[in-house]
PDB file of N, CA and C in Angstrom:
ATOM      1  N   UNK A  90       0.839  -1.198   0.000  1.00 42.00           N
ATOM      2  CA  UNK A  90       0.000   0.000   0.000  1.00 42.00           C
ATOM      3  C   UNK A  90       0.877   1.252   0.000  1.00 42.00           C
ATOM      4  N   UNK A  91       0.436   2.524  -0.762  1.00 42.00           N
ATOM      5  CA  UNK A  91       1.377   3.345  -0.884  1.00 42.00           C
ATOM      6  C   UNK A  91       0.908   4.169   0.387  1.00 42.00           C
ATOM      7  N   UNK A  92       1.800   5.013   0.317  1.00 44.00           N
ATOM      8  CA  UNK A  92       1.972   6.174   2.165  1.00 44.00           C
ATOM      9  C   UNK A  92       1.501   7.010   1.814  1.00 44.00           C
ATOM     10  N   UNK A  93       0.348   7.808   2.430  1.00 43.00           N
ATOM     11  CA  UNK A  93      -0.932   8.240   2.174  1.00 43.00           C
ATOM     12  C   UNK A  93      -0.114   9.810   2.002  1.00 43.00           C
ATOM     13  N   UNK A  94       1.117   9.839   2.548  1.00 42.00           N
ATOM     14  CA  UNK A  94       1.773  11.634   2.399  1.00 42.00           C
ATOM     15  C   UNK A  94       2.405  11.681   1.180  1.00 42.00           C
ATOM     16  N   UNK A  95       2.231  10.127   0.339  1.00 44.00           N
ATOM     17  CA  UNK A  95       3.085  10.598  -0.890  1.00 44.00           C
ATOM     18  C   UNK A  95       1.980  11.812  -1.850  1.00 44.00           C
ATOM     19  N   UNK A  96       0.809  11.704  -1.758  1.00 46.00           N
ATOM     20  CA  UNK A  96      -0.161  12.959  -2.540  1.00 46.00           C
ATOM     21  C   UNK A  96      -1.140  12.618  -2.629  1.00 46.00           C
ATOM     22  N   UNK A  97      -1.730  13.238  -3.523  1.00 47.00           N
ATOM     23  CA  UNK A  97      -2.645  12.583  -4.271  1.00 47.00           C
ATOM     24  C   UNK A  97      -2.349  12.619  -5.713  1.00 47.00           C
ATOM     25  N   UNK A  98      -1.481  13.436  -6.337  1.00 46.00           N
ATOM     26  CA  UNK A  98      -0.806  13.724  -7.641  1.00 46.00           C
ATOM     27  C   UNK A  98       0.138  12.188  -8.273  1.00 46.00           C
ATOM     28  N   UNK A  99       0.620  11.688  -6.946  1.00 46.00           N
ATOM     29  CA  UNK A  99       1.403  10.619  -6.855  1.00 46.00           C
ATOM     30  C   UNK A  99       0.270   9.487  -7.065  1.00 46.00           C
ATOM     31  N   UNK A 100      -0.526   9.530  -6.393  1.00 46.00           N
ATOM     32  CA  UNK A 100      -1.422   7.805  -6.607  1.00 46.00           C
ATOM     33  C   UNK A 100      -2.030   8.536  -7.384  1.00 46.00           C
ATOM     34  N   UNK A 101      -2.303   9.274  -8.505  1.00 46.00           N
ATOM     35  CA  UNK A 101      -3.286   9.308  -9.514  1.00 46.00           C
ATOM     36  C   UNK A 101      -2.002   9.427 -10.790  1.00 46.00           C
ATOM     37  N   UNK A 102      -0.930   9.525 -10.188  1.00 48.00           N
ATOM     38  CA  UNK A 102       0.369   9.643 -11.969  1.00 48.00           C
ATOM     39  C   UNK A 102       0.216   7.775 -12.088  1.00 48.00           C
ATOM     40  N   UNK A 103       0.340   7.153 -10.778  1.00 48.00           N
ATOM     41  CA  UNK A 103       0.835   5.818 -10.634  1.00 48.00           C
ATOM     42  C   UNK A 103      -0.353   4.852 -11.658  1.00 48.00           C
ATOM     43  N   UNK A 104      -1.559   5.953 -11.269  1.00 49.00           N
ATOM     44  CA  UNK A 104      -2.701   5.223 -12.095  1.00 49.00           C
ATOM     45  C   UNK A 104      -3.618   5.316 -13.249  1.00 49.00           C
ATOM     46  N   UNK A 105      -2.536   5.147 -14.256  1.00 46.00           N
ATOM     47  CA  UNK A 105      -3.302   5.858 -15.271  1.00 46.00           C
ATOM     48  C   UNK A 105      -4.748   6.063 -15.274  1.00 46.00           C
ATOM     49  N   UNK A 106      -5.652   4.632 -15.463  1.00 50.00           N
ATOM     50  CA  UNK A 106      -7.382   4.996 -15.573  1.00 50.00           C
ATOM     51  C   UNK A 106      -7.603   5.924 -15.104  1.00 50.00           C
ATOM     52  N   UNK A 107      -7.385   6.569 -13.711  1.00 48.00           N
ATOM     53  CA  UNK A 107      -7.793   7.638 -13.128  1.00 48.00           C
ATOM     54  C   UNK A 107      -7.727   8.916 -13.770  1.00 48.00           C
ATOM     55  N   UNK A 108      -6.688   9.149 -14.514  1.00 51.00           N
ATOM     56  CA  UNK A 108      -6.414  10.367 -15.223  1.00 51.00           C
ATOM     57  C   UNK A 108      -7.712  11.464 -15.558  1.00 51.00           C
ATOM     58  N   UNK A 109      -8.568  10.114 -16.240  1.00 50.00           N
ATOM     59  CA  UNK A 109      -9.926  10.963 -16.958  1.00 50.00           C
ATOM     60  C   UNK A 109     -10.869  11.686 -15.907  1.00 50.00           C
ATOM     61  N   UNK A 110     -10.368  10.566 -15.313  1.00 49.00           N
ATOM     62  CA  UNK A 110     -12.216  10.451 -14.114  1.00 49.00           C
ATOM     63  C   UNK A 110     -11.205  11.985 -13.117  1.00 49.00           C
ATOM     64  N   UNK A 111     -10.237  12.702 -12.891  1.00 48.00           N
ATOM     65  CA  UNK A 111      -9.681  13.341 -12.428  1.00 48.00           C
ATOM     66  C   UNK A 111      -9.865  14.969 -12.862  1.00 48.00           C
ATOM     67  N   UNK A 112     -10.178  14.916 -13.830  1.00 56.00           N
ATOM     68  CA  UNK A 112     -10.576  16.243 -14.652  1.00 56.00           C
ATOM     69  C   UNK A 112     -11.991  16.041 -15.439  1.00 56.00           C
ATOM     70  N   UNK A 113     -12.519  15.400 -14.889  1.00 60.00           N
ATOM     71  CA  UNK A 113     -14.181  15.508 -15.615  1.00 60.00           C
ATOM     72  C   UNK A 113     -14.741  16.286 -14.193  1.00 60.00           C
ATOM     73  N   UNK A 114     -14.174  16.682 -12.995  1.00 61.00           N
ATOM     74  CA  UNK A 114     -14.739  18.015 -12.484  1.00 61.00           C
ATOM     75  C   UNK A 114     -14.656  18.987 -13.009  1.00 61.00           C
ATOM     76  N   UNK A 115     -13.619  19.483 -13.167  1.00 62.00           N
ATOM     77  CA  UNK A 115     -13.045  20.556 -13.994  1.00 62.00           C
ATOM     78  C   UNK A 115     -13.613  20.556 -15.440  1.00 62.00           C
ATOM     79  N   UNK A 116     -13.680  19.963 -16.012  1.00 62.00           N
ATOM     80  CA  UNK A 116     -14.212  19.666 -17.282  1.00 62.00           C
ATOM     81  C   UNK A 116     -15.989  19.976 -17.387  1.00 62.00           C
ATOM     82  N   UNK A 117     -16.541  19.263 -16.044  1.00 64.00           N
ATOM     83  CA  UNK A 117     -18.210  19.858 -15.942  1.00 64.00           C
ATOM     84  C   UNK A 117     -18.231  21.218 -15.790  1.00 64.00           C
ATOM     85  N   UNK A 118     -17.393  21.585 -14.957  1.00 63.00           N
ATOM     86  CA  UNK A 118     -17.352  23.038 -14.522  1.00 63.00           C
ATOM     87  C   UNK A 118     -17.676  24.313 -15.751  1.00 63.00           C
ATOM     88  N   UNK A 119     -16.392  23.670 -16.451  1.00 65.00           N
ATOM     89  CA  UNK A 119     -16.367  24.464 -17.786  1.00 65.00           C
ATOM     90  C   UNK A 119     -16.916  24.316 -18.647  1.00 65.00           C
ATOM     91  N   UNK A 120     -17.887  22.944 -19.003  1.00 63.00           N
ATOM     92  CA  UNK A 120     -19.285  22.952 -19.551  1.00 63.00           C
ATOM     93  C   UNK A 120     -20.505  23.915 -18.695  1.00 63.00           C
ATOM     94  N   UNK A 121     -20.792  23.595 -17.591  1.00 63.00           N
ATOM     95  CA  UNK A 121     -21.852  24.727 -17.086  1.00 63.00           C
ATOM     96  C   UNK A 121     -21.573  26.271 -17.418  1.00 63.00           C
ATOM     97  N   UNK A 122     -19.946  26.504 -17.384  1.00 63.00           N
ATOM     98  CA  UNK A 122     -19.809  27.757 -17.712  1.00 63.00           C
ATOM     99  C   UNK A 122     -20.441  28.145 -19.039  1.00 63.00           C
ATOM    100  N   UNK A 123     -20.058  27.371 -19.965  1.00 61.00           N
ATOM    101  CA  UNK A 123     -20.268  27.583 -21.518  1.00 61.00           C
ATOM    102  C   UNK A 123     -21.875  27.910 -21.496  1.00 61.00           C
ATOM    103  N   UNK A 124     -22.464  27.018 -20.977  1.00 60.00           N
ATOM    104  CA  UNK A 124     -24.451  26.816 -20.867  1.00 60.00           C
ATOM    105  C   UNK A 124     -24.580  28.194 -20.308  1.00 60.00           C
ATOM    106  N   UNK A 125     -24.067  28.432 -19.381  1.00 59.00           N
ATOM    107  CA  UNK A 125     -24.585  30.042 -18.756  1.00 59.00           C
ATOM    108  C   UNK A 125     -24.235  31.211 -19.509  1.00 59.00           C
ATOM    109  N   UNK A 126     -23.049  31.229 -20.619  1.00 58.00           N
ATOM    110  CA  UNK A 126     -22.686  32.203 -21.702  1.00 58.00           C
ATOM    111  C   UNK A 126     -23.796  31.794 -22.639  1.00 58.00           C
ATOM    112  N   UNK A 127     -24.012  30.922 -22.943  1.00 56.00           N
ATOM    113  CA  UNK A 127     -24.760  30.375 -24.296  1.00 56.00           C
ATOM    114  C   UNK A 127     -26.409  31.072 -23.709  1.00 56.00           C
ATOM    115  N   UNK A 128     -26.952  31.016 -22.735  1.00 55.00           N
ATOM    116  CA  UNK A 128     -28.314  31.417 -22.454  1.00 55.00           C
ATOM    117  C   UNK A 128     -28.039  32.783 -21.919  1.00 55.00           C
ATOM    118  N   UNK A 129     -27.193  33.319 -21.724  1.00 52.00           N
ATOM    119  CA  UNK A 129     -26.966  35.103 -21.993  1.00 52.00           C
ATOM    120  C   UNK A 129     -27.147  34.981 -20.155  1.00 52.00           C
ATOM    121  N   UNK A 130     -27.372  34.014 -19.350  1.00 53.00           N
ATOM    122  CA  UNK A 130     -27.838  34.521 -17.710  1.00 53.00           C
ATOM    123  C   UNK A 130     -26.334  35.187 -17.311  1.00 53.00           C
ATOM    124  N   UNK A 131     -26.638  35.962 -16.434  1.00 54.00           N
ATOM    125  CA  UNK A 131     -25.255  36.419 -15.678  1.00 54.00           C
ATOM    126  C   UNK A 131     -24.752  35.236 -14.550  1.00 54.00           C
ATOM    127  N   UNK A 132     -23.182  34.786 -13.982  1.00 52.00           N
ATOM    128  CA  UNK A 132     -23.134  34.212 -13.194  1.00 52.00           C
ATOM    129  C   UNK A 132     -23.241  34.670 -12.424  1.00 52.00           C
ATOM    130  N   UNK A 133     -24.552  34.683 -11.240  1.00 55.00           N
ATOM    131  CA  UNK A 133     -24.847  34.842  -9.794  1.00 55.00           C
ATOM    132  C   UNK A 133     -23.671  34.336  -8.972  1.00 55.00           C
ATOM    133  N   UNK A 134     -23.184  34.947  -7.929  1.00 54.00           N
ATOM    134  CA  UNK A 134     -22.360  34.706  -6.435  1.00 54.00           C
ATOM    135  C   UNK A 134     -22.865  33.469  -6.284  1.00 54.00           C
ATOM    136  N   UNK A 135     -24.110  32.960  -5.983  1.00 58.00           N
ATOM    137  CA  UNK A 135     -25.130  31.506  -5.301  1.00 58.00           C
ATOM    138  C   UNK A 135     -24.125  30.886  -6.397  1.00 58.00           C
ATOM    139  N   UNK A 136     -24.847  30.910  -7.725  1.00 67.00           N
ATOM    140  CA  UNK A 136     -24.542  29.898  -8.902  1.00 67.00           C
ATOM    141  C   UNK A 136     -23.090  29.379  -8.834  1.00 67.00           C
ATOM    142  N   UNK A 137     -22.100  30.394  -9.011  1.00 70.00           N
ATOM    143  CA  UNK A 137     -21.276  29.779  -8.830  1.00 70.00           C
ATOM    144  C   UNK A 137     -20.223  29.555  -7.324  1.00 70.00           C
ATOM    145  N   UNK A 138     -20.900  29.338  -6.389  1.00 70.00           N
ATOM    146  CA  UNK A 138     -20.684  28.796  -5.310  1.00 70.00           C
ATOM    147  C   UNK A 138     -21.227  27.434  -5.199  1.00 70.00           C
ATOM    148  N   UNK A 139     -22.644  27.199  -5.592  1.00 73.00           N
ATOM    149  CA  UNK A 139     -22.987  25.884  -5.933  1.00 73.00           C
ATOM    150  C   UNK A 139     -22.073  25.016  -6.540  1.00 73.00           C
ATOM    151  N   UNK A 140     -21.530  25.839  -7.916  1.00 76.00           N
ATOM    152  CA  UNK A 140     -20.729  25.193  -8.875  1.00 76.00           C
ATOM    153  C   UNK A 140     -19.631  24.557  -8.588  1.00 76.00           C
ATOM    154  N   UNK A 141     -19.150  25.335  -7.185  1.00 78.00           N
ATOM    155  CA  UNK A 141     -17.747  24.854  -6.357  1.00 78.00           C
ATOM    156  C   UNK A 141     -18.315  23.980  -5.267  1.00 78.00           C
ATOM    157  N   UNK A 142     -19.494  24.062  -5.091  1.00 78.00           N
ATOM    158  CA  UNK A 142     -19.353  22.840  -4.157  1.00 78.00           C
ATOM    159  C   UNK A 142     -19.563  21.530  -4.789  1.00 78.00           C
ATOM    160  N   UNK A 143     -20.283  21.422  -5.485  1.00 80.00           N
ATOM    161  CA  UNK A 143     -20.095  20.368  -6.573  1.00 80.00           C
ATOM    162  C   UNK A 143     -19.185  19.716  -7.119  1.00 80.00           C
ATOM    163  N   UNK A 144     -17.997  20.959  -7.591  1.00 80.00           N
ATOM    164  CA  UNK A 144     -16.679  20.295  -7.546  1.00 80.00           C
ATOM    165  C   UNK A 144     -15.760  19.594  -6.467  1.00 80.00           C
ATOM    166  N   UNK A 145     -16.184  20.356  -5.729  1.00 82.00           N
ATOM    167  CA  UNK A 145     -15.527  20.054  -4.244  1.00 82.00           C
ATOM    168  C   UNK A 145     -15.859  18.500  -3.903  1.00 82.00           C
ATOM    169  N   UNK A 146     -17.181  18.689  -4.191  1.00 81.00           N
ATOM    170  CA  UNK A 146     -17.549  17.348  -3.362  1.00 81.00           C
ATOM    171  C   UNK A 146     -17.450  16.126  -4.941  1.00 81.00           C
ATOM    172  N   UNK A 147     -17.244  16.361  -5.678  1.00 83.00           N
ATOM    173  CA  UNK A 147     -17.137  15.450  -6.779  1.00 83.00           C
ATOM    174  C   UNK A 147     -15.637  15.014  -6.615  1.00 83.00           C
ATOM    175  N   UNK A 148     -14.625  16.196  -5.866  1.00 84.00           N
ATOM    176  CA  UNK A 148     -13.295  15.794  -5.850  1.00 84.00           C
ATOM    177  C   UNK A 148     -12.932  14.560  -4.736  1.00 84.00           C
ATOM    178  N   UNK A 149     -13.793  15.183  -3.740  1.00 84.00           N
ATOM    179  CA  UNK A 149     -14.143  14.261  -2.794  1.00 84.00           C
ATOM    180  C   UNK A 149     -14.378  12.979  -2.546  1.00 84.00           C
ATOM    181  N   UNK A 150     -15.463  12.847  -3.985  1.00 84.00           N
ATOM    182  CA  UNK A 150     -15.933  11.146  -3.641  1.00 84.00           C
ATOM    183  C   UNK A 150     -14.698  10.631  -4.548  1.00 84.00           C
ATOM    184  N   UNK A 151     -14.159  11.301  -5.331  1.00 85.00           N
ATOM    185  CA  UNK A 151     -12.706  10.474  -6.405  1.00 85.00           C
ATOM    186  C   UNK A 151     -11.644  10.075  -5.027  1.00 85.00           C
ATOM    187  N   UNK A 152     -11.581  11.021  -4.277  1.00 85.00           N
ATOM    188  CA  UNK A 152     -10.470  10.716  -3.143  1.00 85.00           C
ATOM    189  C   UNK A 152     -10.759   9.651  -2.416  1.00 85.00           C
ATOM    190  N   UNK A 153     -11.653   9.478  -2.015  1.00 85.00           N
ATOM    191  CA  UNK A 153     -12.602   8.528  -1.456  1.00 85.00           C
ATOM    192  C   UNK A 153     -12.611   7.121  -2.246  1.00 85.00           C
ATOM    193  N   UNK A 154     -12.774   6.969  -3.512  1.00 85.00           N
ATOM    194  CA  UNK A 154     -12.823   5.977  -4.352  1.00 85.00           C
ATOM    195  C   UNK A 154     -11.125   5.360  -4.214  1.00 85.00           C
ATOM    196  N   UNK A 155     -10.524   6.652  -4.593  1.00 84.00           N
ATOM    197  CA  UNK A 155      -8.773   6.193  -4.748  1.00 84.00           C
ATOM    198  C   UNK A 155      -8.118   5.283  -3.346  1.00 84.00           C
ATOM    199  N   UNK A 156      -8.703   6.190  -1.980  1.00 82.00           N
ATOM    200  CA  UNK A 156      -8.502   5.332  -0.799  1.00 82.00           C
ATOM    201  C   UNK A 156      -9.156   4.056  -0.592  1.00 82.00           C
ATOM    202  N   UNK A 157     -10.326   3.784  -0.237  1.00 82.00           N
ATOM    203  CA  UNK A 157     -10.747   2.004  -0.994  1.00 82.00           C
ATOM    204  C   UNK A 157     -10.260   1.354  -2.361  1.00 82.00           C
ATOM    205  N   UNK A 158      -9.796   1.807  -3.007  1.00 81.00           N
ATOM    206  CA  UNK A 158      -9.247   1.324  -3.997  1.00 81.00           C
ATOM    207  C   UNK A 158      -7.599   0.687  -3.149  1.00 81.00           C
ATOM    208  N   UNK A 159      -7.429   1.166  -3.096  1.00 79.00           N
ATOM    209  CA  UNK A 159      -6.101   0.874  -1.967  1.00 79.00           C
ATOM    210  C   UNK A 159      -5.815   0.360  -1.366  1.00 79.00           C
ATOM    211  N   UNK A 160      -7.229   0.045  -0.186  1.00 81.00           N
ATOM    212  CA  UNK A 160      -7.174  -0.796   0.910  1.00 81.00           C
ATOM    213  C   UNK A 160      -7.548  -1.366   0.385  1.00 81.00           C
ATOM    214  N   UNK A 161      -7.982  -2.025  -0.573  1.00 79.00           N
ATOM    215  CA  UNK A 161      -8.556  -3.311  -1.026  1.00 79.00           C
ATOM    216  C   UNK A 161      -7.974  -3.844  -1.950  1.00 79.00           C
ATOM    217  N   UNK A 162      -6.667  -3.102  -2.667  1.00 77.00           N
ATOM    218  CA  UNK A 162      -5.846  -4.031  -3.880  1.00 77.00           C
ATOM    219  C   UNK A 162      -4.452  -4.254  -3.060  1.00 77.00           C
ATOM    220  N   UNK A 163      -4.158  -3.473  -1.586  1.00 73.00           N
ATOM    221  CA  UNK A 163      -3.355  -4.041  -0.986  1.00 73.00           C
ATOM    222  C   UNK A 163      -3.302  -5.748  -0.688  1.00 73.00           C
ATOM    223  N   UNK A 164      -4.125  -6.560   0.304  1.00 69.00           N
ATOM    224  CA  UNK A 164      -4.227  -7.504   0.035  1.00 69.00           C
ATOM    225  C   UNK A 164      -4.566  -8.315  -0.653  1.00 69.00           C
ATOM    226  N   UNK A 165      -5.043  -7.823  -1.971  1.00 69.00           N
ATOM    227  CA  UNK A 165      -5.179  -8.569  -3.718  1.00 69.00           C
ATOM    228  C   UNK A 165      -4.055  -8.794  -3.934  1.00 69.00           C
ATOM    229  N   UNK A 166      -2.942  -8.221  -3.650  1.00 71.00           N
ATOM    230  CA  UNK A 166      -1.671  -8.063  -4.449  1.00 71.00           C
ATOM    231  C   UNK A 166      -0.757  -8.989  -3.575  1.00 71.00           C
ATOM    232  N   UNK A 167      -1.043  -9.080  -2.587  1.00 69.00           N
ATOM    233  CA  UNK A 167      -0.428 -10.509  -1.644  1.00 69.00           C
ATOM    234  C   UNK A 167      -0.610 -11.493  -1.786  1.00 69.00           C
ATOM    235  N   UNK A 168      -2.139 -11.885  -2.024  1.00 66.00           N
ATOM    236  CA  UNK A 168      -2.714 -13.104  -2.597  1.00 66.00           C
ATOM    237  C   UNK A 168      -1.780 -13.386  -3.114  1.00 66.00           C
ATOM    238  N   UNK A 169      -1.861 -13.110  -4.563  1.00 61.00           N
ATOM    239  CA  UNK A 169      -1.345 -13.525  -6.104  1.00 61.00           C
ATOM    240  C   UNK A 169       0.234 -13.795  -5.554  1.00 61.00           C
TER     241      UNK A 169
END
């Protein structure tokens, strides 16, 4: 199991698949932006505070995924 102070930059270089699923926050983000230029609305303070918590918490459940992912391919990898 890797040492949880090496990053998070570190267990997501180590893992490629992750790459995508790592910037499809960032990536929604800047789709909603586009939708709110495209329908002429102004971005409201609320709106895009929502928008960050969303990211926030989308970054969240990836961190979350990456740590069970971890504890659970640690002893996979002993098995074998």
């Amino acid at each position: 199991m890797l040492p949880w102070n090496l990053g998070v930059h570190g267990v997501i270089s180590s893992h490629s698949p992750l790459k995508p699923v790592m910037s499809l926050p960032s990536g929604l983000l800047v789709l909603m932006l586009i939708m709110h230029g495209q329908y002429g609305t102004p971005l409201l303070l609320l709106d895009s505070y929502i928008l960050m918590l969303v990211n926030l918490g989308m970054v969240a459940l990836l961190l979350s995924m990456v740590h069970v992912y971890h504890t659970v391919s640690g002893p996979m990898q002993r098995l074998r």
